[in-house]
């Protein structure tokens, strides 16, 4: 916890903090002593092995029956864990005298220098996520224009991105950087056919909105979740493109609960034993990727449903 408190205060382009409960982490910090290989350790999920997750399942992966099984993780060939980059600390710590199930210490201030170097490398690996978050944030701020306009992100008189909310797509300039996108101004433009230009790549708008809901400050969640999602019974709308690991425990638990029957937000909060902020974040994520909907929305067309949600979002502003 001392290390994580320090990470919060580092002067970097990104803000480091613990991942919200039930949300998949962007990166991991781990002691070198806790890293093993498939040939000599059993791997477990980072967290408290054996404790139930939001969906009632144990967070333990493949753990031996003995209580003394070493709790180590295995990194892939890229040095990542569960598809996410890892900052490894304790490279200079002598662990030769430790037993496999001992807790290794860190040496300060070297550990803090390792932390800053490691997170700087991780930051480069998270460029895509940071870009998506920034685009999602810009799009959300102009949500009242979604039904009638497409949105052009401009910086230094250059077009960096085009967001087409009615098509749930955006187009990003291949050479765009996070820094330029953070300085961009989003300009509403009349729609006139689909956008296509050399040097731009197309993506689903949901991936950017997902990153926004996953990371945004907690007070914004009350604006993102449409009021109808808190008042009516919820049901499935479409299967999200994200894998379960990326969805996180809480979103997976909600989707599984809705497999059996429609439920209200209050019912989900109670049955899944989520805190209200955790429920709001999970509902925000699932709403913005169109994975769930109120039962009444299931009777509307896709475009009518979008208009209804935009009106609901406006009412929060």
mmCIF file of C-alpha atoms in Angstrom:
data_model
loop_
_atom_site.group_PDB
_atom_site.id
_atom_site.type_symbol
_atom_site.label_atom_id
_atom_site.label_comp_id
_atom_site.label_asym_id
_atom_site.label_seq_id
_atom_site.Cartn_x
_atom_site.Cartn_y
_atom_site.Cartn_z
ATOM 1 C CA UNK A 1 0.000 0.000 0.000
ATOM 2 C CA UNK A 2 2.943 2.311 0.618
ATOM 3 C CA UNK A 3 4.075 1.676 -2.946
ATOM 4 C CA UNK A 4 0.607 2.391 -4.352
ATOM 5 C CA UNK A 5 0.273 5.590 -2.334
ATOM 6 C CA UNK A 6 3.577 6.686 -3.847
ATOM 7 C CA UNK A 7 2.350 5.815 -7.354
ATOM 8 C CA UNK A 8 -0.567 8.227 -6.886
ATOM 9 C CA UNK A 9 1.862 11.089 -6.320
ATOM 10 C CA UNK A 10 4.202 10.427 -9.235
ATOM 11 C CA UNK A 11 4.363 13.261 -11.757
ATOM 12 C CA UNK A 12 3.278 11.429 -14.913
ATOM 13 C CA UNK A 13 0.830 12.046 -17.748
ATOM 14 C CA UNK A 14 -1.516 9.434 -16.255
ATOM 15 C CA UNK A 15 -3.015 9.123 -12.777
ATOM 16 C CA UNK A 16 -2.210 5.839 -11.017
ATOM 17 C CA UNK A 17 -4.600 4.316 -8.497
ATOM 18 C CA UNK A 18 -6.021 0.962 -7.459
ATOM 19 C CA UNK A 19 -8.538 -0.421 -9.941
ATOM 20 C CA UNK A 20 -12.144 0.059 -8.759
ATOM 21 C CA UNK A 21 -13.689 -3.027 -7.179
ATOM 22 C CA UNK A 22 -14.882 -5.487 -9.806
ATOM 23 C CA UNK A 23 -13.064 -3.717 -12.670
ATOM 24 C CA UNK A 24 -10.214 -5.391 -14.537
ATOM 25 C CA UNK A 25 -6.859 -3.729 -13.871
ATOM 26 C CA UNK A 26 -4.918 -1.874 -16.568
ATOM 27 C CA UNK A 27 -1.560 -2.977 -15.168
ATOM 28 C CA UNK A 28 -0.072 -4.880 -12.240
ATOM 29 C CA UNK A 29 2.696 -4.184 -9.735
ATOM 30 C CA UNK A 30 4.385 -7.308 -8.385
ATOM 31 C CA UNK A 31 7.498 -8.308 -6.432
ATOM 32 C CA UNK A 32 10.072 -10.293 -8.404
ATOM 33 C CA UNK A 33 9.919 -13.012 -5.715
ATOM 34 C CA UNK A 34 6.223 -13.524 -6.515
ATOM 35 C CA UNK A 35 6.933 -14.286 -10.167
ATOM 36 C CA UNK A 36 7.465 -17.922 -11.134
ATOM 37 C CA UNK A 37 7.307 -20.187 -14.156
ATOM 38 C CA UNK A 38 4.868 -22.916 -15.097
ATOM 39 C CA UNK A 39 7.519 -25.547 -14.367
ATOM 40 C CA UNK A 40 7.958 -24.805 -10.677
ATOM 41 C CA UNK A 41 4.910 -22.967 -9.323
ATOM 42 C CA UNK A 42 1.142 -23.052 -9.292
ATOM 43 C CA UNK A 43 -0.293 -19.806 -10.610
ATOM 44 C CA UNK A 44 -3.056 -17.880 -8.877
ATOM 45 C CA UNK A 45 -4.947 -14.707 -9.699
ATOM 46 C CA UNK A 46 -3.578 -11.526 -8.168
ATOM 47 C CA UNK A 47 -5.785 -10.797 -5.214
ATOM 48 C CA UNK A 48 -6.932 -12.856 -2.246
ATOM 49 C CA UNK A 49 -6.987 -16.521 -3.353
ATOM 50 C CA UNK A 50 -10.047 -18.467 -2.391
ATOM 51 C CA UNK A 51 -12.308 -15.491 -1.728
ATOM 52 C CA UNK A 52 -15.578 -15.323 -3.693
ATOM 53 C CA UNK A 53 -15.918 -12.782 -6.466
ATOM 54 C CA UNK A 54 -19.036 -10.795 -7.302
ATOM 55 C CA UNK A 55 -20.443 -13.745 -9.224
ATOM 56 C CA UNK A 56 -19.893 -16.124 -6.310
ATOM 57 C CA UNK A 57 -16.966 -17.930 -7.908
ATOM 58 C CA UNK A 58 -13.588 -18.301 -6.233
ATOM 59 C CA UNK A 59 -10.856 -16.014 -7.518
ATOM 60 C CA UNK A 60 -8.324 -18.836 -7.146
ATOM 61 C CA UNK A 61 -7.072 -20.287 -10.412
ATOM 62 C CA UNK A 62 -5.230 -23.628 -10.323
ATOM 63 C CA UNK A 63 -4.068 -24.008 -6.746
ATOM 64 C CA UNK A 64 -2.824 -27.241 -5.258
ATOM 65 C CA UNK A 65 -4.630 -28.875 -2.372
ATOM 66 C CA UNK A 66 -1.843 -28.088 0.084
ATOM 67 C CA UNK A 67 -2.185 -24.834 2.029
ATOM 68 C CA UNK A 68 1.571 -24.304 1.608
ATOM 69 C CA UNK A 69 1.363 -24.059 -2.180
ATOM 70 C CA UNK A 70 3.440 -21.015 -3.201
ATOM 71 C CA UNK A 71 1.280 -18.125 -4.357
ATOM 72 C CA UNK A 72 3.154 -17.099 -7.491
ATOM 73 C CA UNK A 73 2.096 -15.711 -10.826
ATOM 74 C CA UNK A 74 3.377 -16.620 -14.261
ATOM 75 C CA UNK A 75 4.166 -13.919 -16.795
ATOM 76 C CA UNK A 76 3.830 -14.543 -20.516
ATOM 77 C CA UNK A 77 6.626 -14.243 -23.064
ATOM 78 C CA UNK A 78 5.992 -10.508 -23.267
ATOM 79 C CA UNK A 79 6.335 -10.115 -19.501
ATOM 80 C CA UNK A 80 2.594 -9.444 -19.079
ATOM 81 C CA UNK A 81 0.025 -10.996 -16.718
ATOM 82 C CA UNK A 82 -3.546 -11.746 -17.803
ATOM 83 C CA UNK A 83 -2.986 -9.709 -20.941
ATOM 84 C CA UNK A 84 -1.878 -6.580 -19.087
ATOM 85 C CA UNK A 85 1.596 -5.020 -18.568
ATOM 86 C CA UNK A 86 3.464 -5.610 -15.306
ATOM 87 C CA UNK A 87 5.780 -3.403 -13.246
ATOM 88 C CA UNK A 88 8.207 -5.688 -11.376
ATOM 89 C CA UNK A 89 9.818 -4.475 -8.144
ATOM 90 C CA UNK A 90 12.499 -6.008 -5.916
ATOM 91 C CA UNK A 91 15.038 -6.808 -8.616
ATOM 92 C CA UNK A 92 17.922 -6.076 -6.224
ATOM 93 C CA UNK A 93 16.447 -7.818 -3.161
ATOM 94 C CA UNK A 94 18.236 -10.993 -2.017
ATOM 95 C CA UNK A 95 15.525 -13.666 -1.657
ATOM 96 C CA UNK A 96 17.834 -16.705 -1.558
ATOM 97 C CA UNK A 97 17.097 -17.410 2.111
ATOM 98 C CA UNK A 98 13.302 -17.154 1.804
ATOM 99 C CA UNK A 99 10.906 -20.068 1.700
ATOM 100 C CA UNK A 100 8.501 -20.240 -1.209
ATOM 101 C CA UNK A 101 5.562 -19.044 0.894
ATOM 102 C CA UNK A 102 7.433 -16.202 2.656
ATOM 103 C CA UNK A 103 6.660 -12.549 1.995
ATOM 104 C CA UNK A 104 9.600 -10.735 0.418
ATOM 105 C CA UNK A 105 10.576 -7.253 1.561
ATOM 106 C CA UNK A 106 11.394 -4.207 -0.545
ATOM 107 C CA UNK A 107 14.396 -1.951 -0.160
ATOM 108 C CA UNK A 108 13.638 1.758 -0.094
ATOM 109 C CA UNK A 109 14.319 4.147 -1.760
ATOM 110 C CA UNK A 110 15.419 1.771 -4.572
ATOM 111 C CA UNK A 111 11.890 0.328 -4.743
ATOM 112 C CA UNK A 112 10.495 3.779 -5.464
ATOM 113 C CA UNK A 113 13.002 4.317 -8.262
ATOM 114 C CA UNK A 114 12.030 0.911 -9.681
ATOM 115 C CA UNK A 115 8.386 1.903 -9.436
ATOM 116 C CA UNK A 116 8.865 5.115 -11.378
ATOM 117 C CA UNK A 117 10.943 3.429 -14.091
ATOM 118 C CA UNK A 118 8.545 0.505 -14.357
ATOM 119 C CA UNK A 119 5.391 2.601 -14.540
ATOM 120 C CA UNK A 120 6.992 4.808 -17.193
ATOM 121 C CA UNK A 121 7.450 1.699 -19.350
ATOM 122 C CA UNK A 122 3.912 0.543 -18.576
ATOM 123 C CA UNK A 123 2.589 3.945 -19.618
ATOM 124 C CA UNK A 124 3.930 3.366 -23.131
ATOM 125 C CA UNK A 125 2.081 0.030 -23.242
ATOM 126 C CA UNK A 126 -1.161 1.777 -22.287
ATOM 127 C CA UNK A 127 -1.081 4.342 -25.100
ATOM 128 C CA UNK A 128 -4.051 2.720 -26.833
ATOM 129 C CA UNK A 129 -6.184 2.690 -23.680
ATOM 130 C CA UNK A 130 -5.323 6.322 -22.943
ATOM 131 C CA UNK A 131 -6.268 7.348 -26.478
ATOM 132 C CA UNK A 132 -9.577 5.524 -26.235
ATOM 133 C CA UNK A 133 -10.379 7.111 -22.870
ATOM 134 C CA UNK A 134 -9.698 10.592 -24.231
ATOM 135 C CA UNK A 135 -11.890 9.999 -27.284
ATOM 136 C CA UNK A 136 -14.658 8.582 -25.104
ATOM 137 C CA UNK A 137 -14.453 11.594 -22.812
ATOM 138 C CA UNK A 138 -14.628 14.061 -25.718
ATOM 139 C CA UNK A 139 -17.572 12.199 -27.248
ATOM 140 C CA UNK A 140 -19.454 12.100 -23.945
ATOM 141 C CA UNK A 141 -19.104 15.839 -23.461
ATOM 142 C CA UNK A 142 -20.900 16.359 -26.796
ATOM 143 C CA UNK A 143 -23.568 13.678 -26.287
ATOM 144 C CA UNK A 144 -26.397 16.136 -26.954
ATOM 145 C CA UNK A 145 -25.142 16.329 -30.567
ATOM 146 C CA UNK A 146 -25.156 12.551 -31.110
ATOM 147 C CA UNK A 147 -28.585 12.297 -32.791
ATOM 148 C CA UNK A 148 -27.926 15.037 -35.352
ATOM 149 C CA UNK A 149 -24.176 15.507 -35.962
ATOM 150 C CA UNK A 150 -20.885 13.789 -36.365
ATOM 151 C CA UNK A 151 -17.959 15.122 -34.340
ATOM 152 C CA UNK A 152 -14.562 16.237 -35.667
ATOM 153 C CA UNK A 153 -11.574 16.319 -33.294
ATOM 154 C CA UNK A 154 -9.274 19.130 -34.412
ATOM 155 C CA UNK A 155 -5.836 20.131 -33.130
ATOM 156 C CA UNK A 156 -3.510 22.684 -34.718
ATOM 157 C CA UNK A 157 -5.837 22.850 -37.751
ATOM 158 C CA UNK A 158 -5.481 19.123 -38.380
ATOM 159 C CA UNK A 159 -8.242 16.529 -38.254
ATOM 160 C CA UNK A 160 -7.320 13.818 -35.732
ATOM 161 C CA UNK A 161 -10.540 11.853 -35.393
ATOM 162 C CA UNK A 162 -14.130 11.715 -36.606
ATOM 163 C CA UNK A 163 -16.859 10.315 -34.355
ATOM 164 C CA UNK A 164 -20.069 9.080 -35.981
ATOM 165 C CA UNK A 165 -22.436 8.351 -33.071
ATOM 166 C CA UNK A 166 -25.340 7.334 -35.308
ATOM 167 C CA UNK A 167 -23.149 4.537 -36.704
ATOM 168 C CA UNK A 168 -21.465 3.798 -33.350
ATOM 169 C CA UNK A 169 -18.068 4.275 -35.013
ATOM 170 C CA UNK A 170 -15.090 6.584 -34.881
ATOM 171 C CA UNK A 171 -12.134 7.057 -37.208
ATOM 172 C CA UNK A 172 -8.677 7.835 -35.829
ATOM 173 C CA UNK A 173 -5.666 9.295 -37.610
ATOM 174 C CA UNK A 174 -2.934 6.664 -37.611
ATOM 175 C CA UNK A 175 -0.219 9.075 -36.406
ATOM 176 C CA UNK A 176 -2.301 10.648 -33.623
ATOM 177 C CA UNK A 177 -0.715 10.763 -30.160
ATOM 178 C CA UNK A 178 -2.351 10.893 -26.739
ATOM 179 C CA UNK A 179 -0.948 14.361 -26.145
ATOM 180 C CA UNK A 180 -2.454 15.765 -29.342
ATOM 181 C CA UNK A 181 -5.827 14.166 -28.658
ATOM 182 C CA UNK A 182 -5.875 15.660 -25.157
ATOM 183 C CA UNK A 183 -5.409 19.106 -26.738
ATOM 184 C CA UNK A 184 -8.046 18.530 -29.424
ATOM 185 C CA UNK A 185 -11.307 20.458 -29.704
ATOM 186 C CA UNK A 186 -14.397 18.512 -30.731
ATOM 187 C CA UNK A 187 -16.445 20.322 -33.373
ATOM 188 C CA UNK A 188 -20.011 19.215 -34.284
ATOM 189 C CA UNK A 189 -20.454 18.901 -38.055
ATOM 190 C CA UNK A 190 -23.565 18.159 -40.149
ATOM 191 C CA UNK A 191 -23.749 14.546 -41.275
ATOM 192 C CA UNK A 192 -23.237 13.969 -44.986
ATOM 193 C CA UNK A 193 -22.594 10.335 -45.805
ATOM 194 C CA UNK A 194 -20.073 8.018 -44.195
ATOM 195 C CA UNK A 195 -16.568 9.265 -43.435
ATOM 196 C CA UNK A 196 -13.579 7.807 -45.294
ATOM 197 C CA UNK A 197 -10.069 9.210 -45.655
ATOM 198 C CA UNK A 198 -6.567 7.900 -46.175
ATOM 199 C CA UNK A 199 -4.532 7.443 -42.998
ATOM 200 C CA UNK A 200 -7.563 6.903 -40.748
ATOM 201 C CA UNK A 201 -8.509 3.627 -39.057
ATOM 202 C CA UNK A 202 -12.068 2.805 -37.993
ATOM 203 C CA UNK A 203 -13.156 1.478 -34.589
ATOM 204 C CA UNK A 204 -16.365 0.764 -32.738
ATOM 205 C CA UNK A 205 -17.398 3.716 -30.551
ATOM 206 C CA UNK A 206 -18.178 1.300 -27.711
ATOM 207 C CA UNK A 207 -14.491 0.595 -27.090
ATOM 208 C CA UNK A 208 -13.858 4.275 -26.328
ATOM 209 C CA UNK A 209 -16.986 4.668 -24.196
ATOM 210 C CA UNK A 210 -16.041 1.507 -22.299
ATOM 211 C CA UNK A 211 -12.676 2.986 -21.349
ATOM 212 C CA UNK A 212 -14.441 6.150 -20.190
ATOM 213 C CA UNK A 213 -16.909 4.310 -17.944
ATOM 214 C CA UNK A 214 -14.202 2.055 -16.553
ATOM 215 C CA UNK A 215 -11.889 4.898 -15.502
ATOM 216 C CA UNK A 216 -13.983 8.045 -15.051
ATOM 217 C CA UNK A 217 -14.253 9.805 -11.662
ATOM 218 C CA UNK A 218 -17.009 8.339 -9.496
ATOM 219 C CA UNK A 219 -19.289 11.429 -9.546
ATOM 220 C CA UNK A 220 -19.633 11.123 -13.341
ATOM 221 C CA UNK A 221 -21.243 7.692 -13.004
ATOM 222 C CA UNK A 222 -24.488 9.293 -11.851
ATOM 223 C CA UNK A 223 -24.656 11.104 -15.208
ATOM 224 C CA UNK A 224 -23.720 8.147 -17.370
ATOM 225 C CA UNK A 225 -26.297 5.658 -16.089
ATOM 226 C CA UNK A 226 -29.655 6.583 -17.700
ATOM 227 C CA UNK A 227 -32.438 7.035 -15.158
ATOM 228 C CA UNK A 228 -34.432 4.235 -16.793
ATOM 229 C CA UNK A 229 -31.637 1.793 -15.955
ATOM 230 C CA UNK A 230 -32.185 2.505 -12.260
ATOM 231 C CA UNK A 231 -35.972 2.409 -12.366
ATOM 232 C CA UNK A 232 -36.938 -0.426 -14.720
ATOM 233 C CA UNK A 233 -36.109 -4.095 -14.980
ATOM 234 C CA UNK A 234 -33.008 -4.702 -17.065
ATOM 235 C CA UNK A 235 -32.430 -7.336 -19.699
ATOM 236 C CA UNK A 236 -29.815 -8.319 -22.276
ATOM 237 C CA UNK A 237 -29.477 -6.330 -25.477
ATOM 238 C CA UNK A 238 -26.432 -7.687 -27.308
ATOM 239 C CA UNK A 239 -23.367 -9.756 -26.524
ATOM 240 C CA UNK A 240 -20.412 -7.450 -25.744
ATOM 241 C CA UNK A 241 -17.329 -7.907 -27.896
ATOM 242 C CA UNK A 242 -15.075 -7.851 -24.832
ATOM 243 C CA UNK A 243 -13.864 -11.075 -23.242
ATOM 244 C CA UNK A 244 -14.883 -11.891 -19.662
ATOM 245 C CA UNK A 245 -11.411 -11.047 -18.366
ATOM 246 C CA UNK A 246 -11.675 -7.545 -19.823
ATOM 247 C CA UNK A 247 -15.268 -7.099 -18.633
ATOM 248 C CA UNK A 248 -14.307 -7.592 -14.997
ATOM 249 C CA UNK A 249 -16.064 -9.541 -12.242
ATOM 250 C CA UNK A 250 -18.978 -7.173 -11.682
ATOM 251 C CA UNK A 251 -20.043 -6.834 -15.323
ATOM 252 C CA UNK A 252 -19.780 -10.599 -15.797
ATOM 253 C CA UNK A 253 -21.849 -11.190 -12.652
ATOM 254 C CA UNK A 254 -24.607 -8.838 -13.869
ATOM 255 C CA UNK A 255 -24.748 -10.443 -17.304
ATOM 256 C CA UNK A 256 -24.985 -13.907 -15.755
ATOM 257 C CA UNK A 257 -27.708 -12.792 -13.373
ATOM 258 C CA UNK A 258 -29.715 -11.465 -16.340
ATOM 259 C CA UNK A 259 -29.328 -14.831 -18.066
ATOM 260 C CA UNK A 260 -31.995 -16.248 -15.777
ATOM 261 C CA UNK A 261 -34.480 -13.342 -15.683
ATOM 262 C CA UNK A 262 -34.826 -9.572 -15.923
ATOM 263 C CA UNK A 263 -33.870 -7.726 -12.733
ATOM 264 C CA UNK A 264 -33.907 -4.176 -11.415
ATOM 265 C CA UNK A 265 -30.724 -2.371 -10.421
ATOM 266 C CA UNK A 266 -31.797 -2.650 -6.784
ATOM 267 C CA UNK A 267 -32.232 -6.408 -7.117
ATOM 268 C CA UNK A 268 -28.789 -6.733 -8.708
ATOM 269 C CA UNK A 269 -27.180 -4.636 -5.980
ATOM 270 C CA UNK A 270 -28.718 -6.814 -3.266
ATOM 271 C CA UNK A 271 -28.319 -10.259 -4.803
ATOM 272 C CA UNK A 272 -24.735 -9.668 -5.986
ATOM 273 C CA UNK A 273 -23.758 -7.815 -2.787
ATOM 274 C CA UNK A 274 -22.274 -4.866 -4.644
ATOM 275 C CA UNK A 275 -21.760 -1.408 -3.224
ATOM 276 C CA UNK A 276 -23.849 1.246 -4.958
ATOM 277 C CA UNK A 277 -20.818 2.951 -6.585
ATOM 278 C CA UNK A 278 -19.619 -0.434 -7.889
ATOM 279 C CA UNK A 279 -23.074 -1.146 -9.306
ATOM 280 C CA UNK A 280 -23.186 2.262 -11.006
ATOM 281 C CA UNK A 281 -19.784 1.712 -12.623
ATOM 282 C CA UNK A 282 -20.740 -1.731 -13.908
ATOM 283 C CA UNK A 283 -24.087 -0.454 -15.246
ATOM 284 C CA UNK A 284 -22.296 2.498 -16.870
ATOM 285 C CA UNK A 285 -19.906 0.161 -18.664
ATOM 286 C CA UNK A 286 -22.656 -2.186 -19.827
ATOM 287 C CA UNK A 287 -24.962 0.657 -20.879
ATOM 288 C CA UNK A 288 -22.318 2.378 -22.999
ATOM 289 C CA UNK A 289 -21.402 -0.837 -24.846
ATOM 290 C CA UNK A 290 -25.118 -1.548 -25.359
ATOM 291 C CA UNK A 291 -24.918 -4.906 -23.574
ATOM 292 C CA UNK A 292 -28.028 -4.322 -21.441
ATOM 293 C CA UNK A 293 -31.213 -2.303 -21.708
ATOM 294 C CA UNK A 294 -34.478 -1.650 -19.850
ATOM 295 C CA UNK A 295 -37.260 -3.993 -20.861
ATOM 296 C CA UNK A 296 -39.213 -1.082 -22.342
ATOM 297 C CA UNK A 297 -36.323 -0.264 -24.689
ATOM 298 C CA UNK A 298 -36.396 -3.761 -26.137
ATOM 299 C CA UNK A 299 -39.631 -2.774 -27.913
ATOM 300 C CA UNK A 300 -38.070 0.242 -29.637
ATOM 301 C CA UNK A 301 -36.014 0.326 -32.819
ATOM 302 C CA UNK A 302 -32.264 0.850 -32.557
ATOM 303 C CA UNK A 303 -32.483 4.530 -33.516
ATOM 304 C CA UNK A 304 -35.439 5.181 -31.202
ATOM 305 C CA UNK A 305 -33.512 3.512 -28.416
ATOM 306 C CA UNK A 306 -30.506 5.807 -28.992
ATOM 307 C CA UNK A 307 -32.722 8.897 -28.945
ATOM 308 C CA UNK A 308 -34.371 7.715 -25.733
ATOM 309 C CA UNK A 309 -31.003 7.159 -24.032
ATOM 310 C CA UNK A 310 -29.635 10.524 -25.167
ATOM 311 C CA UNK A 311 -32.709 12.272 -23.732
ATOM 312 C CA UNK A 312 -32.192 10.380 -20.489
ATOM 313 C CA UNK A 313 -28.501 11.358 -20.384
ATOM 314 C CA UNK A 314 -29.454 14.998 -21.022
ATOM 315 C CA UNK A 315 -31.765 14.947 -18.002
ATOM 316 C CA UNK A 316 -28.746 14.284 -15.781
ATOM 317 C CA UNK A 317 -26.768 17.280 -17.072
#
